[in-house]
Coordinates of N, CA and C in Angstrom, one line a residue:
M1 N 82.7 98.4 84.2 CA 83.5 98.5 85.5 C 82.7 98.0 86.7
K2 N 81.5 97.4 86.4 CA 80.7 96.9 87.5 C 81.4 95.9 88.4
D3 N 81.4 96.2 89.7 CA 82.0 95.3 90.7 C 83.5 95.2 90.7
E4 N 84.2 96.0 89.8 CA 85.6 96.2 89.9 C 86.0 96.9 91.2
V5 N 87.2 96.6 91.7 CA 87.6 97.3 93.0 C 88.7 98.2 92.6
A6 N 88.5 99.5 92.8 CA 89.4 100.6 92.3 C 89.9 101.4 93.5
V7 N 91.2 101.7 93.4 CA 91.9 102.6 94.4 C 92.3 103.8 93.6
V8 N 91.9 105.0 94.2 CA 92.2 106.3 93.6 C 93.0 107.1 94.6
S9 N 94.3 107.2 94.4 CA 95.1 108.0 95.4 C 94.8 109.5 95.2
G10 N 94.8 110.3 96.2 CA 94.5 111.7 96.1 C 93.1 111.9 95.6
G11 N 92.1 111.2 96.1 CA 90.8 111.2 95.6 C 89.8 112.2 96.2
S12 N 90.3 113.0 97.1 CA 89.3 113.9 97.7 C 88.9 115.1 96.9
G13 N 89.7 115.5 96.0 CA 89.4 116.7 95.2 C 90.0 116.6 93.8
G14 N 89.6 117.6 93.0 CA 90.2 117.7 91.6 C 89.9 116.5 90.7
I15 N 91.0 116.1 90.0 CA 90.9 115.0 89.1 C 90.6 113.7 89.8
G16 N 91.2 113.5 91.0 CA 90.9 112.3 91.7 C 89.4 112.1 92.1
R17 N 88.8 113.2 92.5 CA 87.4 113.2 92.9 C 86.5 112.9 91.7
A18 N 86.9 113.5 90.6 CA 86.1 113.3 89.3 C 86.2 111.8 88.9
V19 N 87.4 111.3 89.0 CA 87.6 109.9 88.6 C 86.8 108.9 89.5
A20 N 86.9 109.2 90.8 CA 86.2 108.3 91.8 C 84.7 108.4 91.5
S21 N 84.2 109.5 91.2 CA 82.8 109.7 91.0 C 82.4 108.9 89.7
R22 N 83.2 109.0 88.7 CA 82.9 108.2 87.4 C 83.0 106.7 87.6
L23 N 84.0 106.3 88.4 CA 84.1 104.9 88.6 C 82.8 104.4 89.4
A24 N 82.4 105.1 90.4 CA 81.2 104.7 91.1 C 80.0 104.7 90.2
A25 N 79.9 105.7 89.3 CA 78.7 105.7 88.4 C 78.7 104.5 87.5
E26 N 79.8 103.9 87.3 CA 79.9 102.7 86.4 C 79.8 101.4 87.2
G27 N 79.6 101.5 88.5 CA 79.4 100.3 89.3 C 80.6 99.8 90.1
A28 N 81.7 100.5 90.0 CA 82.9 100.0 90.7 C 82.8 100.2 92.2
K29 N 83.5 99.4 93.0 CA 83.7 99.7 94.4 C 85.0 100.6 94.5
V30 N 84.9 101.6 95.3 CA 86.0 102.6 95.3 C 86.6 102.9 96.6
C31 N 87.9 103.0 96.7 CA 88.7 103.5 97.8 C 89.4 104.7 97.3
I32 N 89.2 105.8 98.1 CA 90.0 107.0 97.8 C 90.9 107.2 99.0
S33 N 92.1 107.7 98.6 CA 93.1 108.0 99.7 C 93.1 109.6 99.8
Y34 N 93.5 110.0 101.0 CA 93.6 111.5 101.2 C 94.7 111.6 102.2
L35 N 95.3 112.8 102.3 CA 96.3 113.1 103.3 C 95.8 114.2 104.3
H36 N 95.3 115.3 103.7 CA 94.9 116.5 104.5 C 93.4 116.8 104.5
N37 N 92.8 116.5 103.4 CA 91.4 116.9 103.2 C 90.4 115.8 103.7
E38 N 90.4 115.5 105.0 CA 89.5 114.5 105.5 C 88.0 114.9 105.3
D39 N 87.6 116.1 105.5 CA 86.2 116.5 105.4 C 85.7 116.3 104.0
K40 N 86.5 116.7 103.0 CA 86.1 116.5 101.6 C 86.1 115.0 101.2
A41 N 87.0 114.3 101.7 CA 87.0 112.8 101.4 C 85.8 112.1 102.0
Q42 N 85.5 112.4 103.2 CA 84.3 111.8 103.9 C 83.0 112.3 103.2
E43 N 83.0 113.5 102.8 CA 81.8 114.0 102.1 C 81.6 113.3 100.8
L44 N 82.6 113.1 100.1 CA 82.5 112.3 98.8 C 82.1 110.9 99.0
V45 N 82.7 110.2 100.0 CA 82.3 108.9 100.3 C 80.9 108.8 100.7
G46 N 80.4 109.7 101.6 CA 79.0 109.7 102.0 C 78.1 109.9 100.8
R47 N 78.5 110.7 99.8 CA 77.6 110.9 98.6 C 77.6 109.6 97.8
L48 N 78.8 109.0 97.6 CA 78.8 107.8 96.8 C 78.0 106.7 97.5
R49 N 78.1 106.6 98.8 CA 77.4 105.5 99.5 C 75.8 105.8 99.4
S50 N 75.5 107.0 99.4 CA 74.0 107.3 99.3 C 73.5 107.0 98.0
D51 N 74.4 106.9 97.0 CA 74.0 106.5 95.6 C 74.1 105.0 95.4
G52 N 74.5 104.2 96.5 CA 74.5 102.8 96.4 C 75.9 102.2 96.1
T53 N 76.9 103.0 96.1 CA 78.3 102.5 95.9 C 79.0 102.1 97.2
R54 N 79.7 101.0 97.1 CA 80.5 100.6 98.2 C 81.8 101.5 98.1
A55 N 82.0 102.4 99.1 CA 83.1 103.3 99.0 C 83.7 103.5 100.4
I56 N 85.0 103.7 100.4 CA 85.7 104.0 101.6 C 86.8 105.1 101.4
A57 N 87.2 105.8 102.4 CA 88.2 106.8 102.4 C 89.3 106.4 103.4
V58 N 90.6 106.4 103.0 CA 91.7 106.0 103.9 C 92.7 107.1 103.9
R59 N 93.1 107.5 105.1 CA 94.2 108.5 105.2 C 95.5 107.8 104.9
A60 N 96.3 108.3 104.0 CA 97.6 107.7 103.7 C 98.5 108.7 103.0
D61 N 99.7 108.7 103.5 CA 100.8 109.4 102.9 C 101.4 108.4 101.9
I62 N 101.2 108.6 100.6 CA 101.6 107.6 99.7 C 103.1 107.5 99.5
G63 N 103.8 108.4 100.1 CA 105.3 108.3 100.0 C 105.8 107.5 101.2
R64 N 105.0 107.0 102.1 CA 105.4 106.2 103.2 C 104.9 104.7 103.0
E65 N 105.8 103.8 102.9 CA 105.6 102.4 102.6 C 104.5 101.8 103.6
A66 N 104.6 102.1 104.9 CA 103.7 101.6 105.8 C 102.3 102.0 105.6
D67 N 102.1 103.3 105.2 CA 100.8 103.8 104.9 C 100.1 103.2 103.7
V68 N 100.9 103.0 102.7 CA 100.4 102.4 101.4 C 100.0 100.9 101.7
A69 N 100.9 100.2 102.4 CA 100.6 98.8 102.7 C 99.3 98.7 103.5
A70 N 99.2 99.6 104.5 CA 98.0 99.5 105.3 C 96.7 99.9 104.5
M71 N 96.8 100.8 103.6 CA 95.7 101.2 102.8 C 95.2 100.0 102.0
F72 N 96.1 99.3 101.4 CA 95.7 98.1 100.5 C 95.1 97.0 101.4
R73 N 95.6 96.8 102.6 CA 95.1 95.8 103.5 C 93.6 96.2 103.8
T74 N 93.4 97.5 104.0 CA 92.0 97.9 104.3 C 91.1 97.7 103.1
V75 N 91.6 97.9 101.9 CA 90.8 97.6 100.7 C 90.5 96.1 100.7
D76 N 91.5 95.3 100.9 CA 91.3 93.8 100.9 C 90.1 93.5 101.8
R77 N 90.1 94.1 103.0 CA 89.2 93.7 104.1 C 87.8 94.3 103.8
E78 N 87.7 95.5 103.3 CA 86.4 96.2 103.1 C 85.8 96.1 101.7
L79 N 86.6 95.9 100.7 CA 86.1 95.9 99.3 C 86.4 94.7 98.5
G80 N 87.6 94.1 98.8 CA 88.0 92.9 98.1 C 89.3 93.2 97.3
R81 N 89.7 92.2 96.5 CA 91.0 92.3 95.8 C 90.9 93.4 94.7
V82 N 91.9 94.3 94.8 CA 91.9 95.4 93.8 C 92.1 95.0 92.4
T83 N 91.4 95.6 91.5 CA 91.6 95.3 90.1 C 91.9 96.6 89.2
A84 N 91.8 97.7 89.8 CA 92.1 99.0 89.1 C 92.8 99.9 90.1
L85 N 93.8 100.6 89.6 CA 94.5 101.6 90.4 C 94.7 102.9 89.6
V86 N 94.4 104.0 90.2 CA 94.6 105.3 89.6 C 95.6 106.0 90.5
N87 N 96.8 106.1 90.1 CA 97.8 106.9 90.8 C 97.7 108.4 90.5
N88 N 97.1 109.1 91.4 CA 96.7 110.5 91.1 C 97.4 111.5 92.1
A89 N 97.6 111.1 93.4 CA 98.1 112.0 94.4 C 99.4 112.6 93.9
G90 N 99.6 113.9 94.1 CA 100.8 114.6 93.7 C 100.9 116.0 94.3
V91 N 102.1 116.5 94.2 CA 102.3 117.9 94.7 C 103.2 118.6 93.7
L92 N 102.9 119.9 93.6 CA 103.8 120.8 92.8 C 105.2 121.0 93.5
G93 N 105.1 121.1 94.8 CA 106.4 121.2 95.5 C 107.0 122.5 95.6
G94 N 106.3 123.6 95.3 CA 106.8 124.9 95.3 C 107.5 125.3 94.0
E95 N 108.0 126.5 93.9 CA 108.6 127.0 92.7 C 110.0 127.4 93.1
W96 N 111.0 126.8 92.5 CA 112.4 127.1 92.8 C 113.2 127.0 91.5
R97 N 114.1 128.0 91.3 CA 115.1 127.9 90.3 C 116.2 126.9 90.7
I98 N 116.9 126.4 89.7 CA 117.9 125.4 90.0 C 118.9 125.8 91.1
D99 N 119.3 127.1 91.1 CA 120.2 127.5 92.1 C 119.7 127.7 93.5
E100 N 118.4 127.4 93.6 CA 117.7 127.6 94.9 C 117.3 126.2 95.5
I101 N 117.4 125.2 94.7 CA 116.8 123.9 95.1 C 117.6 123.3 96.3
M102 N 116.8 122.8 97.3 CA 117.4 122.1 98.4 C 117.1 120.6 98.4
P103 N 118.1 119.8 98.7 CA 117.9 118.3 98.6 C 116.7 117.8 99.4
E104 N 116.4 118.4 100.6 CA 115.2 118.0 101.4 C 113.9 118.3 100.7
K105 N 113.9 119.4 99.9 CA 112.6 119.7 99.2 C 112.5 118.7 98.0
L106 N 113.6 118.4 97.4 CA 113.5 117.4 96.3 C 113.0 116.1 96.8
A107 N 113.6 115.7 98.0 CA 113.2 114.4 98.5 C 111.7 114.3 98.8
E108 N 111.1 115.4 99.3 CA 109.7 115.5 99.6 C 108.9 115.3 98.3
L109 N 109.3 116.0 97.2 CA 108.7 115.9 95.9 C 108.7 114.5 95.4
W110 N 109.9 113.9 95.4 CA 110.1 112.6 94.8 C 109.2 111.6 95.6
A111 N 109.2 111.7 96.9 CA 108.4 110.8 97.8 C 107.0 110.6 97.3
T112 N 106.3 111.8 97.1 CA 104.9 111.7 96.7 C 104.8 111.4 95.2
N113 N 105.5 112.1 94.3 CA 105.3 112.1 92.9 C 105.9 110.9 92.2
I114 N 106.9 110.2 92.8 CA 107.5 109.1 92.2 C 107.4 107.9 93.1
T115 N 108.0 107.9 94.3 CA 108.0 106.8 95.2 C 106.6 106.3 95.5
G116 N 105.7 107.2 95.7 CA 104.3 106.8 96.0 C 103.7 106.0 94.9
Y117 N 104.0 106.4 93.6 CA 103.4 105.7 92.5 C 104.0 104.2 92.5
F118 N 105.3 104.1 92.7 CA 105.9 102.8 92.7 C 105.3 101.9 93.8
L119 N 105.1 102.5 95.0 CA 104.6 101.7 96.2 C 103.2 101.3 95.9
C120 N 102.3 102.2 95.4 CA 101.0 101.8 95.1 C 100.9 100.7 94.0
C121 N 101.7 100.9 93.0 CA 101.8 99.8 92.0 C 102.2 98.5 92.5
R122 N 103.2 98.5 93.4 CA 103.7 97.3 94.0 C 102.5 96.5 94.7
E123 N 101.8 97.3 95.6 CA 100.7 96.6 96.3 C 99.6 96.2 95.4
A124 N 99.3 97.0 94.4 CA 98.3 96.6 93.4 C 98.7 95.3 92.7
V125 N 99.9 95.3 92.2 CA 100.3 94.1 91.4 C 100.4 92.8 92.2
Q126 N 100.7 93.0 93.5 CA 100.7 91.8 94.3 C 99.3 91.2 94.5
R127 N 98.3 91.9 94.1 CA 96.9 91.4 94.1 C 96.3 91.2 92.8
M128 N 96.7 91.9 91.8 CA 96.2 91.8 90.4 C 96.8 90.7 89.6
S129 N 98.1 90.4 89.8 CA 98.8 89.6 88.9 C 98.3 88.1 88.9
I130 N 98.5 87.5 87.7 CA 98.1 86.1 87.6 C 98.9 85.2 88.5
K131 N 100.2 85.5 88.6 CA 101.0 84.7 89.4 C 100.7 84.8 90.9
A132 N 100.0 85.9 91.3 CA 99.5 86.1 92.7 C 98.1 85.6 92.9
G133 N 97.5 85.0 91.8 CA 96.2 84.5 92.0 C 95.1 85.4 91.5
G134 N 95.5 86.6 91.0 CA 94.6 87.6 90.5 C 94.2 87.3 89.0
K135 N 93.3 88.1 88.5 CA 92.9 88.0 87.1 C 93.5 89.0 86.2
G136 N 94.3 89.9 86.7 CA 94.9 91.0 86.0 C 94.2 92.3 86.4
G137 N 94.4 93.3 85.6 CA 93.7 94.6 85.9 C 94.3 95.7 85.1
A138 N 94.1 96.9 85.6 CA 94.5 98.1 84.8 C 95.0 99.2 85.8
I139 N 96.1 99.8 85.4 CA 96.7 100.9 86.2 C 96.8 102.1 85.3
V140 N 96.3 103.3 85.8 CA 96.5 104.5 85.1 C 97.3 105.5 86.1
N141 N 98.4 106.0 85.5 CA 99.2 107.0 86.2 C 98.8 108.4 85.8
V142 N 98.4 109.2 86.7 CA 98.1 110.6 86.3 C 99.5 111.4 86.3
S143 N 99.9 111.7 85.1 CA 101.2 112.4 84.9 C 100.9 113.8 84.6
S144 N 101.6 114.4 83.6 CA 101.4 115.8 83.3 C 102.1 116.2 82.0
M145 N 101.6 117.1 81.3 CA 102.3 117.6 80.1 C 103.7 118.2 80.5
A146 N 103.8 118.6 81.8 CA 105.1 119.1 82.3 C 106.2 118.0 82.2
G147 N 105.8 116.7 82.2 CA 106.7 115.6 82.1 C 107.3 115.5 80.7
M148 N 106.6 116.1 79.7 CA 107.1 116.2 78.3 C 107.8 117.5 78.0
R149 N 107.4 118.6 78.7 CA 107.8 119.9 78.3 C 108.8 120.5 79.3
G150 N 109.0 119.8 80.4 CA 110.1 120.2 81.4 C 109.6 121.0 82.6
G151 N 108.3 121.4 82.6 CA 107.8 122.1 83.8 C 107.9 123.6 83.8
G152 N 108.8 124.2 83.0 CA 108.9 125.6 83.0 C 109.7 126.2 84.1
E153 N 109.9 127.5 84.1 CA 110.8 128.2 85.0 C 110.2 128.0 86.5
G154 N 111.1 127.5 87.4 CA 110.7 127.3 88.7 C 110.0 126.0 89.0
R155 N 109.7 125.2 88.0 CA 109.0 123.9 88.2 C 109.7 122.8 87.5
V156 N 111.0 123.0 87.3 CA 111.8 121.9 86.6 C 111.8 120.6 87.4
A157 N 111.8 120.7 88.7 CA 111.8 119.5 89.5 C 110.4 118.8 89.4
Y158 N 109.3 119.5 89.4 CA 108.0 118.9 89.2 C 108.0 118.2 87.8
G159 N 108.4 118.9 86.8 CA 108.5 118.3 85.4 C 109.3 117.1 85.4
A160 N 110.4 117.1 86.1 CA 111.3 115.9 86.1 C 110.6 114.7 86.8
S161 N 109.8 115.0 87.8 CA 109.1 113.9 88.5 C 108.1 113.3 87.6
K162 N 107.4 114.1 86.8 CA 106.4 113.6 85.9 C 107.0 112.9 84.7
G163 N 108.2 113.4 84.3 CA 108.9 112.7 83.2 C 109.3 111.3 83.7
A164 N 109.7 111.2 85.0 CA 110.0 109.9 85.5 C 108.8 108.9 85.5
I165 N 107.6 109.5 85.7 CA 106.4 108.7 85.7 C 106.0 108.2 84.3
N166 N 106.3 109.1 83.3 CA 106.1 108.7 81.9 C 107.0 107.4 81.6
A167 N 108.3 107.5 82.0 CA 109.2 106.4 81.7 C 108.7 105.2 82.5
F168 N 108.3 105.4 83.7 CA 107.8 104.3 84.6 C 106.7 103.6 83.9
T169 N 105.7 104.4 83.4 CA 104.6 103.8 82.7 C 104.9 102.9 81.6
L170 N 105.8 103.4 80.7 CA 106.2 102.6 79.6 C 106.9 101.3 80.0
G171 N 107.8 101.4 80.9 CA 108.5 100.2 81.3 C 107.7 99.2 82.1
L172 N 106.8 99.7 83.0 CA 106.0 98.8 83.7 C 104.9 98.2 82.9
G173 N 104.4 98.9 81.9 CA 103.5 98.3 81.0 C 104.0 97.0 80.3
R174 N 105.3 97.1 79.8 CA 105.9 96.0 79.2 C 106.2 94.9 80.2
E175 N 106.5 95.2 81.4 CA 106.8 94.2 82.4 C 105.6 93.4 82.8
L176 N 104.4 94.1 82.9 CA 103.2 93.5 83.4 C 102.3 92.9 82.4
A177 N 102.5 93.2 81.1 CA 101.6 92.6 80.1 C 101.4 91.1 80.2
P178 N 102.5 90.3 80.5 CA 102.2 88.9 80.7 C 101.3 88.5 81.8
Q179 N 101.2 89.5 82.8 CA 100.3 89.2 83.9 C 98.9 89.8 83.7
N180 N 98.6 90.1 82.4 CA 97.2 90.6 82.1 C 96.9 92.0 82.8
I181 N 98.0 92.7 83.0 CA 97.8 94.1 83.7 C 98.3 95.1 82.6
R182 N 97.4 96.0 82.3 CA 97.7 97.1 81.4 C 98.1 98.3 82.2
V183 N 99.1 99.1 81.7 CA 99.6 100.3 82.4 C 99.6 101.4 81.4
N184 N 98.9 102.5 81.7 CA 98.9 103.7 80.9 C 99.0 104.9 81.7
A185 N 99.1 106.0 81.1 CA 99.2 107.3 81.8 C 98.3 108.3 81.0
V186 N 97.7 109.2 81.8 CA 97.1 110.4 81.2 C 98.0 111.6 81.5
L187 N 98.2 112.5 80.6 CA 99.0 113.7 80.8 C 98.1 114.9 80.6
P188 N 97.5 115.4 81.7 CA 96.7 116.6 81.6 C 97.6 117.8 81.3
G189 N 96.9 118.8 80.7 CA 97.5 120.1 80.5 C 97.0 121.0 81.7
Y190 N 96.6 122.2 81.3 CA 96.1 123.1 82.3 C 94.6 122.7 82.6
V191 N 94.4 122.3 83.9 CA 93.1 121.9 84.3 C 92.6 122.7 85.5
D192 N 91.4 123.1 85.5 CA 90.8 124.0 86.5 C 90.5 123.2 87.8
T193 N 91.5 123.1 88.7 CA 91.4 122.4 90.0 C 92.1 123.3 91.0
E194 N 91.8 122.9 92.3 CA 92.5 123.6 93.4 C 94.0 123.4 93.5
F195 N 94.5 122.5 92.7 CA 95.9 122.2 92.6 C 96.7 123.4 92.3
H196 N 96.1 124.3 91.5 CA 96.8 125.5 91.0 C 96.6 126.7 91.9
D197 N 95.7 126.6 92.9 CA 95.3 127.8 93.6 C 96.4 128.4 94.4
A198 N 97.4 127.6 94.9 CA 98.5 128.1 95.7 C 99.6 128.8 94.8
Y199 N 99.4 128.7 93.5 CA 100.4 129.2 92.6 C 99.9 130.1 91.5
G200 N 99.1 131.1 92.0 CA 98.6 132.1 91.2 C 97.1 132.1 90.9
G201 N 96.5 131.0 91.3 CA 95.0 130.9 91.2 C 94.5 130.9 89.8
K202 N 93.2 131.1 89.7 CA 92.5 130.9 88.4 C 92.8 131.9 87.3
E203 N 93.2 133.1 87.7 CA 93.5 134.1 86.7 C 94.8 133.7 86.0
K204 N 95.8 133.2 86.8 CA 97.0 132.7 86.1 C 96.8 131.5 85.3
L205 N 95.9 130.6 85.8 CA 95.6 129.4 85.0 C 94.9 129.8 83.7
Q206 N 94.0 130.7 83.7 CA 93.3 131.2 82.5 C 94.3 131.8 81.5
R207 N 95.2 132.6 82.0 CA 96.2 133.1 81.1 C 97.1 132.1 80.5
A208 N 97.5 131.1 81.3 CA 98.4 130.1 80.8 C 97.7 129.2 79.8
A209 N 96.4 129.0 80.0 CA 95.6 128.1 79.1 C 95.5 128.7 77.7
Q210 N 95.7 130.0 77.6 CA 95.6 130.6 76.2 C 96.7 130.1 75.3
S211 N 97.7 129.5 75.8 CA 98.7 129.0 74.9 C 98.3 127.7 74.2
A212 N 97.2 127.1 74.7 CA 96.7 125.8 74.1 C 95.8 126.2 72.9
P213 N 95.7 125.4 71.9 CA 94.9 125.7 70.8 C 93.4 125.8 71.1
M214 N 92.9 125.1 72.2 CA 91.5 125.3 72.6 C 91.3 126.5 73.5
K215 N 92.3 127.2 73.9 CA 92.2 128.5 74.6 C 91.4 128.4 75.9
R216 N 91.4 127.3 76.6 CA 90.7 127.2 77.9 C 91.4 126.2 78.7
P217 N 91.2 126.2 80.0 CA 91.6 125.1 80.9 C 90.7 123.9 80.7
G218 N 91.1 122.7 81.0 CA 90.3 121.6 81.0 C 89.5 121.5 82.3
R219 N 88.5 120.6 82.3 CA 87.7 120.3 83.5 C 88.2 119.0 84.1
P220 N 88.1 118.8 85.4 CA 88.5 117.5 85.9 C 87.7 116.4 85.3
E221 N 86.4 116.6 85.0 CA 85.6 115.6 84.5 C 86.1 115.1 83.1
E222 N 86.7 116.0 82.4 CA 87.2 115.7 81.0 C 88.4 114.7 81.2
V223 N 89.3 115.0 82.1 CA 90.4 114.1 82.4 C 89.8 112.7 82.9
A224 N 88.8 112.8 83.8 CA 88.3 111.5 84.3 C 87.7 110.6 83.2
E225 N 87.2 111.2 82.2 CA 86.7 110.3 81.1 C 87.8 109.6 80.4
A226 N 88.9 110.2 80.2 CA 90.1 109.5 79.7 C 90.6 108.4 80.6
V227 N 90.6 108.7 81.9 CA 91.1 107.7 82.8 C 90.1 106.5 82.8
L228 N 88.8 106.8 82.8 CA 87.8 105.7 82.8 C 88.0 104.8 81.6
W229 N 88.2 105.4 80.4 CA 88.4 104.6 79.2 C 89.6 103.7 79.3
L230 N 90.7 104.3 79.9 CA 91.9 103.5 80.0 C 91.8 102.3 81.0
L231 N 90.9 102.5 82.0 CA 90.6 101.4 82.9 C 89.7 100.4 82.4
S232 N 88.9 100.7 81.5 CA 87.7 99.9 81.1 C 88.1 98.9 80.0
P233 N 87.3 97.9 79.8 CA 87.6 96.9 78.7 C 87.6 97.5 77.3
K234 N 87.0 98.7 77.2 CA 87.0 99.4 75.9 C 88.4 99.7 75.4
S235 N 89.4 99.7 76.3 CA 90.8 99.9 75.9 C 91.6 98.7 76.1
S236 N 91.0 97.5 75.8 CA 91.6 96.3 76.2 C 92.9 96.0 75.4
F237 N 93.2 96.7 74.3 CA 94.4 96.5 73.5 C 95.4 97.6 73.7
V238 N 95.2 98.4 74.7 CA 96.0 99.6 75.0 C 96.8 99.5 76.2
T239 N 98.1 99.5 76.1 CA 99.0 99.5 77.2 C 100.3 100.3 76.8
C240 N 101.0 100.8 77.8 CA 102.2 101.6 77.5 C 101.8 102.9 76.8
A241 N 100.6 103.4 76.9 CA 100.2 104.7 76.2 C 100.4 105.9 77.2
L242 N 100.8 107.0 76.6 CA 100.8 108.3 77.3 C 99.8 109.2 76.6
L243 N 98.6 109.3 77.1 CA 97.5 109.9 76.5 C 97.4 111.4 77.0
T244 N 97.7 112.3 76.1 CA 97.6 113.7 76.4 C 96.1 114.2 76.5
V245 N 95.8 114.9 77.5 CA 94.5 115.5 77.7 C 94.7 117.0 78.0
S246 N 95.0 117.7 77.0 CA 95.6 119.0 77.2 C 95.0 120.1 76.3
G247 N 94.0 119.9 75.6 CA 93.5 120.9 74.7 C 94.4 121.2 73.5
G248 N 95.3 120.3 73.3 CA 96.3 120.5 72.2 C 97.6 121.1 72.6
A249 N 97.7 121.4 73.8 CA 99.0 122.1 74.3 C 100.2 121.2 74.2

């Protein structure tokens, strides 16, 4: 991954932070996006730079077209033509039963979890593709086991959004193969990140993880290793894959 230019959305914490750190360790130039956690984003970038990595943090709401386009222009200017994209930013969007769902809440969830992935892919492909003068590249969408299992009670909308990303990954991989762009997804199960803190915290996470054969939550670094492999030349014949990283759940 040396000298590759990577964009990691939602890179200030959790899985995104672990991915950005691994990419930097492999010699990539890294842009992380954030929306709310500026202090954490700048702290990470400062650490990566102190280790010799060219790294930047850009505030962007990935559900907004103008924000995404501006972020990629910043990457062009500061780091160069993007060759790797990790779509990681996402929201749980609250817990609602179907008889409680409001269209405006669905729209907010779709904007980040679906539209944002499409917009980031559009901007990346406009730079990666052979027809645009690029050399190709790799895209990894961070999905979820909820996209295969439905999300559970109160999280049907979240599961549906991740199911959409699974379908998007399969279709886009076929579309972009002639452009030397591979598209894959990782589907984490229960992973110990702050993503779950607002919905019961670590105790609830630990209980839920008992349903997996490995009887524990995953670590962000374990998911990051899977992402790195899918971005790297070691997976050069892998596209349209949905890789579960779930402890067997």
